[in-house]
CSV table of C-alpha atoms in Angstrom, one decimal:
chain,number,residue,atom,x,y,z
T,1,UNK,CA,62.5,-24.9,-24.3
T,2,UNK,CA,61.5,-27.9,-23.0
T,3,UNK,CA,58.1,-29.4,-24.3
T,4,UNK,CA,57.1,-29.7,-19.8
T,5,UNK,CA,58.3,-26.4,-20.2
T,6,UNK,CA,55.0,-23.8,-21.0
T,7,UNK,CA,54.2,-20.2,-21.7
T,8,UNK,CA,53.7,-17.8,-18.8
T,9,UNK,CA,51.1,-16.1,-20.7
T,10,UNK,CA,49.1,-19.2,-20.5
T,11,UNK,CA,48.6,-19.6,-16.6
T,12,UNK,CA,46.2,-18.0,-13.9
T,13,UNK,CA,48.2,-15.4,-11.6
T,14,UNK,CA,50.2,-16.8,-8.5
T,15,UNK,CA,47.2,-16.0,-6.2
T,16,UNK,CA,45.2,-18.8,-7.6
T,17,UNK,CA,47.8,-20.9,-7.4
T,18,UNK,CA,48.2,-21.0,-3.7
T,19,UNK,CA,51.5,-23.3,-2.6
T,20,UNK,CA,52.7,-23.4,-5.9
T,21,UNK,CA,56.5,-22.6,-6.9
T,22,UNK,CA,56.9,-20.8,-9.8
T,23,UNK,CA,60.0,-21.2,-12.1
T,24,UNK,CA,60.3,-18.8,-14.5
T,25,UNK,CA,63.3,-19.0,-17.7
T,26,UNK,CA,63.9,-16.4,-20.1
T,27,UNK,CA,66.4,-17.3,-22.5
T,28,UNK,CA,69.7,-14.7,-22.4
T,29,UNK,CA,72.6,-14.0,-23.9
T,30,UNK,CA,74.6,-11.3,-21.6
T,31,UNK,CA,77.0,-13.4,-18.6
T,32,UNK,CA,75.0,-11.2,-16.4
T,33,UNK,CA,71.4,-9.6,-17.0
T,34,UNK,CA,69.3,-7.1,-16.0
T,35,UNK,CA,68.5,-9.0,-12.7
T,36,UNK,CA,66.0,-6.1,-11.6
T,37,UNK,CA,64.0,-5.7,-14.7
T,38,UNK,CA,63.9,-9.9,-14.6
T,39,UNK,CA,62.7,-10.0,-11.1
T,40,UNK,CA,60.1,-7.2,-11.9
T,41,UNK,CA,59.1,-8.4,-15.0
T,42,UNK,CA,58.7,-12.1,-13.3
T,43,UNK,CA,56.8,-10.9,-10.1
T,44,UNK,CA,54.4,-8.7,-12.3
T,45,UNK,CA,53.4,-11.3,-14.5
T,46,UNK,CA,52.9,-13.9,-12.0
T,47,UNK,CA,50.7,-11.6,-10.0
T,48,UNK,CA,48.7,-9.7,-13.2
T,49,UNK,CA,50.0,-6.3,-12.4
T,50,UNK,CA,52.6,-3.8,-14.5
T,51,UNK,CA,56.0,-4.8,-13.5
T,52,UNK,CA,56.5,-1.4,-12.7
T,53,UNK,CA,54.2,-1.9,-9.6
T,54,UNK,CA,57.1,-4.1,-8.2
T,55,UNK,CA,60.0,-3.3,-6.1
T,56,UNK,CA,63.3,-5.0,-5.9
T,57,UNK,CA,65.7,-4.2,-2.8
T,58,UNK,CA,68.1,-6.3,-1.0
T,59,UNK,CA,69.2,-7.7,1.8
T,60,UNK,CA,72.9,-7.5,3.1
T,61,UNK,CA,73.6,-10.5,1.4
T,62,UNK,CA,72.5,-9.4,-2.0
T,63,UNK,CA,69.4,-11.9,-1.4
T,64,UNK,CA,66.6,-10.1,-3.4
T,65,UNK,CA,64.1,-8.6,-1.5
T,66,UNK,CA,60.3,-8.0,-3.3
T,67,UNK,CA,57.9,-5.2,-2.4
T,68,UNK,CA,55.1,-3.2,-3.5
T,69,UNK,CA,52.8,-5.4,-5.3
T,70,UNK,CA,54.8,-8.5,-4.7
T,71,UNK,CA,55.5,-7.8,-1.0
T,72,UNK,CA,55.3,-10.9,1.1
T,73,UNK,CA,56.3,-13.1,-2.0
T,74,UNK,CA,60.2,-14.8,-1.9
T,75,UNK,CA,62.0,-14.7,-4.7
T,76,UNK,CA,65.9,-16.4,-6.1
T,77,UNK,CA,67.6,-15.3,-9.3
T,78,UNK,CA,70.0,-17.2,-10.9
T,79,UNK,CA,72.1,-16.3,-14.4
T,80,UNK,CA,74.4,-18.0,-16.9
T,81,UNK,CA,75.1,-17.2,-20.6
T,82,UNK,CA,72.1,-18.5,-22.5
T,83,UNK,CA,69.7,-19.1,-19.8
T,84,UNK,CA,68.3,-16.7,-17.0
T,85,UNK,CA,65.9,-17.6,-14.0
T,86,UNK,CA,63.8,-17.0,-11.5
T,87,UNK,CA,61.9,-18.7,-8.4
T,88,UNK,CA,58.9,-17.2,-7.1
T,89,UNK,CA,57.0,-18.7,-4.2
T,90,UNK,CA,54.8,-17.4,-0.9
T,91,UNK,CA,55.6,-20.5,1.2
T,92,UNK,CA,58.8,-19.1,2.5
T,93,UNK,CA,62.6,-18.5,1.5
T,94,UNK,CA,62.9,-20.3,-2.1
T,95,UNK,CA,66.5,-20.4,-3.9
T,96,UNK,CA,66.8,-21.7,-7.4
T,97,UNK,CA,70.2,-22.5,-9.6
T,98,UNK,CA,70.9,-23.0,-13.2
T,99,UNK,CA,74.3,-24.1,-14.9
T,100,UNK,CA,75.1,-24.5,-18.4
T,101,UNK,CA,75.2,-28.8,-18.7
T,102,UNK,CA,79.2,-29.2,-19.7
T,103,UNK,CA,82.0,-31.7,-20.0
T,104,UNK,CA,83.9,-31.3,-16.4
T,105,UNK,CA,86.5,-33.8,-14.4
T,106,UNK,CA,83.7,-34.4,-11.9
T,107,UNK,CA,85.0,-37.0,-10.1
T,108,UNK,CA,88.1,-34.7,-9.3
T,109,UNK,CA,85.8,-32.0,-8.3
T,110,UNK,CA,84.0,-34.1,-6.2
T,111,UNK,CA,86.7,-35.0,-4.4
T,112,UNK,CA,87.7,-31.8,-3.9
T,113,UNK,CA,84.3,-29.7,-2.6
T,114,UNK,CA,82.1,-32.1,-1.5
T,115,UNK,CA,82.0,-34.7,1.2
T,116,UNK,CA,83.3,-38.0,0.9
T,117,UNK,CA,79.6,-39.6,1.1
T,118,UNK,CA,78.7,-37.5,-1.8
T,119,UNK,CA,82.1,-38.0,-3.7
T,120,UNK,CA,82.2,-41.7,-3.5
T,121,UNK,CA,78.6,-42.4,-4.9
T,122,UNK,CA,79.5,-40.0,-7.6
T,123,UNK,CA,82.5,-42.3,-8.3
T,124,UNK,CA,80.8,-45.1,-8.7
T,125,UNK,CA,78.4,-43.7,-11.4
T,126,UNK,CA,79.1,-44.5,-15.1
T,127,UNK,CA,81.8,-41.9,-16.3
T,128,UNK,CA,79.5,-40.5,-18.9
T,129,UNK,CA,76.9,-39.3,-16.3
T,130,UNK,CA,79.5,-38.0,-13.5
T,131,UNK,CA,79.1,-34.4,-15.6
T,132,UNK,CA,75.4,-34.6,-15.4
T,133,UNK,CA,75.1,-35.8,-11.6
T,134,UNK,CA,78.2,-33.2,-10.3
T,135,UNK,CA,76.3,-30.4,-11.9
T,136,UNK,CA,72.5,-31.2,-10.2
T,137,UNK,CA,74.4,-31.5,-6.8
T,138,UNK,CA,76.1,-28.6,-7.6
T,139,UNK,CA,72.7,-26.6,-8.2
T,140,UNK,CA,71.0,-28.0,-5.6
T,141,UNK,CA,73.9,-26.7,-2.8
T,142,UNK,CA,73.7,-23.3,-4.2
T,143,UNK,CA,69.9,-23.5,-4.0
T,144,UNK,CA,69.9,-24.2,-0.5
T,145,UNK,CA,72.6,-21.4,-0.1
T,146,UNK,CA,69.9,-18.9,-1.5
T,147,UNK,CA,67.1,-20.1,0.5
T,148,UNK,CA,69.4,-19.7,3.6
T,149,UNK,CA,70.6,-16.2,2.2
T,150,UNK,CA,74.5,-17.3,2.6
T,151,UNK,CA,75.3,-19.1,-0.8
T,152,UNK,CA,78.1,-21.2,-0.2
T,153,UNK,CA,79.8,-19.9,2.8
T,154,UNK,CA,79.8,-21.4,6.1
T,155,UNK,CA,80.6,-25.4,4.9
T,156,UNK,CA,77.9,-25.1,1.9
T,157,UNK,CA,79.4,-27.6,-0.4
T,158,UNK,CA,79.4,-29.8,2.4
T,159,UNK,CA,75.6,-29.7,2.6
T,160,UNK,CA,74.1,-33.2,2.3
T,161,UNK,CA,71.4,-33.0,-1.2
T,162,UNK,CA,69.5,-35.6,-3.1
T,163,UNK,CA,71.8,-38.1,-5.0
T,164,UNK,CA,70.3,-39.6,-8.1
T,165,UNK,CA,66.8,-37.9,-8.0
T,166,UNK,CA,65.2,-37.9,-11.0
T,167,UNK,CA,63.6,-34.5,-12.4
T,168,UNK,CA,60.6,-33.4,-11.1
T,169,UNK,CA,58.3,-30.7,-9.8
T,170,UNK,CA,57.5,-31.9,-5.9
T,171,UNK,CA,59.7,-30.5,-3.5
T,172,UNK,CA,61.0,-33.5,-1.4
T,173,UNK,CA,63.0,-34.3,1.3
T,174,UNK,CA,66.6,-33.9,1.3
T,175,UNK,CA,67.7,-37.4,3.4
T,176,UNK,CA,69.9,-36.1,6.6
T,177,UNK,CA,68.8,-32.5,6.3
T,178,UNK,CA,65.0,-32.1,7.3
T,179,UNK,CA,65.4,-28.1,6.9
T,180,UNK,CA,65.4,-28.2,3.1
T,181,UNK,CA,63.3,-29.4,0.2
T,182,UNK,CA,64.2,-29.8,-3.3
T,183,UNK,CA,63.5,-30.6,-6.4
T,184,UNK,CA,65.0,-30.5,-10.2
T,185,UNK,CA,62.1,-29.5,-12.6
T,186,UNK,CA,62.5,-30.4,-16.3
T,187,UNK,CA,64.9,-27.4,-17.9
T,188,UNK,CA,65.7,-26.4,-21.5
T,189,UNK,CA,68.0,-29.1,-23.0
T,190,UNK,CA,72.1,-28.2,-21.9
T,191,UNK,CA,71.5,-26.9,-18.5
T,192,UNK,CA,70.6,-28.4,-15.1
T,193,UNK,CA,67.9,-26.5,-13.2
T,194,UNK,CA,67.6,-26.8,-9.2
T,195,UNK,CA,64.8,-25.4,-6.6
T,196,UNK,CA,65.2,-25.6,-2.9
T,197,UNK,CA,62.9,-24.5,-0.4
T,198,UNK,CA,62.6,-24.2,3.2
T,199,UNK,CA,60.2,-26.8,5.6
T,200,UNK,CA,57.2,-24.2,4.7
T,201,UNK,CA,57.5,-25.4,1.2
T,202,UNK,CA,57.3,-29.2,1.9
T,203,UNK,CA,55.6,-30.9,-0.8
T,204,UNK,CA,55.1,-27.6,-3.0
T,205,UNK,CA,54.6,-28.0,-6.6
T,206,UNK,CA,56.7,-26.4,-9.0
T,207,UNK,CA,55.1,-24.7,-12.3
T,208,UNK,CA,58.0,-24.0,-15.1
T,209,UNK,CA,56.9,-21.0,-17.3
T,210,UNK,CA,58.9,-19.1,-19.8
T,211,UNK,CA,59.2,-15.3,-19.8
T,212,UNK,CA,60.5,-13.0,-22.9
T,213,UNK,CA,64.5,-11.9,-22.3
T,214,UNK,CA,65.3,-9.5,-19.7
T,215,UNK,CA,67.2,-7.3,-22.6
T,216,UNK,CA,63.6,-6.5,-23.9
T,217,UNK,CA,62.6,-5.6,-20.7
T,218,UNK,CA,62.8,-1.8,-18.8
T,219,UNK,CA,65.1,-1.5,-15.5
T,220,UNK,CA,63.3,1.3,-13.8
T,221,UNK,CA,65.3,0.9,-10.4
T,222,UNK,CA,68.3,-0.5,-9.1
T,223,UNK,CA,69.9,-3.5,-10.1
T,224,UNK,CA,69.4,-7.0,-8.7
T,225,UNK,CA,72.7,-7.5,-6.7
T,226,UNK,CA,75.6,-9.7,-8.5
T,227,UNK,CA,76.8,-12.1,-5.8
T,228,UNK,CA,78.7,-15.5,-7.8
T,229,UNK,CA,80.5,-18.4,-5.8
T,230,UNK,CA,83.3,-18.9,-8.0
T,231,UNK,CA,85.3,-22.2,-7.2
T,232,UNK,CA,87.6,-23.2,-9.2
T,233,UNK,CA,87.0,-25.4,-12.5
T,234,UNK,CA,83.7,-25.8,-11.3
T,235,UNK,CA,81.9,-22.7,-11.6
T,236,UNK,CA,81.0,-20.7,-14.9
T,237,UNK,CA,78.3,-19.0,-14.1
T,238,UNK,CA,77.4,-15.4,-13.7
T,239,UNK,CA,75.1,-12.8,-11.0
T,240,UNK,CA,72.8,-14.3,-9.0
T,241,UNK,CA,70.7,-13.9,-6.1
């Protein structure tokens, strides 16, 4: 993992850390985990309880829903071989993306999902970073699509994001879209993490932690709802919520 990247064991739980985001990675190998026992396992820890002490239901969306100990909290899933995580945050709806980092015709893509705004200032960027840049305003659309609970549907490509931000752990503004805030926390080297939040979550820190791999981990209810926007070229990745 990254070296801004620290163990979960090492922090308070989530109710001393009031306004934080927390970003949790576990480091997979199955396309699609055991989303529930993640969730649980992720809620639990970052509230000091027994996972088993957290429900996971869903909404007709497949947005993941938390109760017992971790009702009231908001929490997004996201999956793809290698690399599993999860968002947890009390300000709010919170959605979080990850994609494996990879050698795609971005410019092409661009062209093809996004709006023309978006596409042009992604032409004009050095051809060796186009993969890089497509992919964090990839994530951050589908992290906005999970904190609105409709992915990509209803024009979600064409959502305006933050071009060029650098990574970090504020969420800020996304310029022309006052309803959303985002940022792009440090993430384990090949992959491109992205956070969103709603206006609740303005200026809300993020906290990266690392969990042990869902495989290790007991499902004792039903699974986390797999729900993947597959377009074309541009999308590998696996379940997520």
């Amino acid at each position: 993992m990254s070296s801004a990247v620290s163990d979960v064991g090492a922090h308070a739980p989530l109710p001393a850390r009031e306004g934080r985001v927390l970003v949790l990675l576990a480091r997979t190998a199955e396309r699609h985990p055991a989303g529930a026992a993640l969730l649980r396992a992720a809620a639990g820890t970052v509230l000091g309880v027994p996972a088993q002490e957290v429900l996971v239901d869903r909404e007709p969306s497949g947005r993941p829903v938390l109760g017992g100990a971790a009702r009231g909290l908001h929490a997004s899933v996201s999956h793809v071989p290698g690399l599993s995580a999860v968002a947890i945050g009390s300000r709010g709806p919170v959605g979080v993306d990850v994609e494996r980092l990879r050698a795609v015709p971005a410019a092409a893509l661009a062209r093809r999902w996004f709006g023309p705004r978006e596409a042009g200032w992604l032409a004009g960027r050095p051809e060796a970073e186009q993969p890089l840049q497509f992919l964090r305003m990839w994530t951050q659309k589908e992290a906005i699509g999970k904190v609105l609970g409709t992915g990509l549907a209803d024009g979600g490509l064409l959502r305006p994001v933050r071009l060029g931000a650098p990574a970090g752990t504020v969420l800020g503004p996304v310029p022309g879209s006052p309803r959303f805030y985002i940022a792009l926390p440090p993430a384990p080297e090949g992959f491109v993490l992205a956070v969103a939040g709603g206006p609740e979550a303005a200026g809300s820190r993020l906290e990266v932690l690392t969990l042990p791999p869902p495989a290790a981990l007991p499902d004792h209810g039903a699974a986390c709802p797999s729900r993947s926007a597959e377009s074309g070229a541009a999308r590998t990745s696996g379940s997520e919520a």
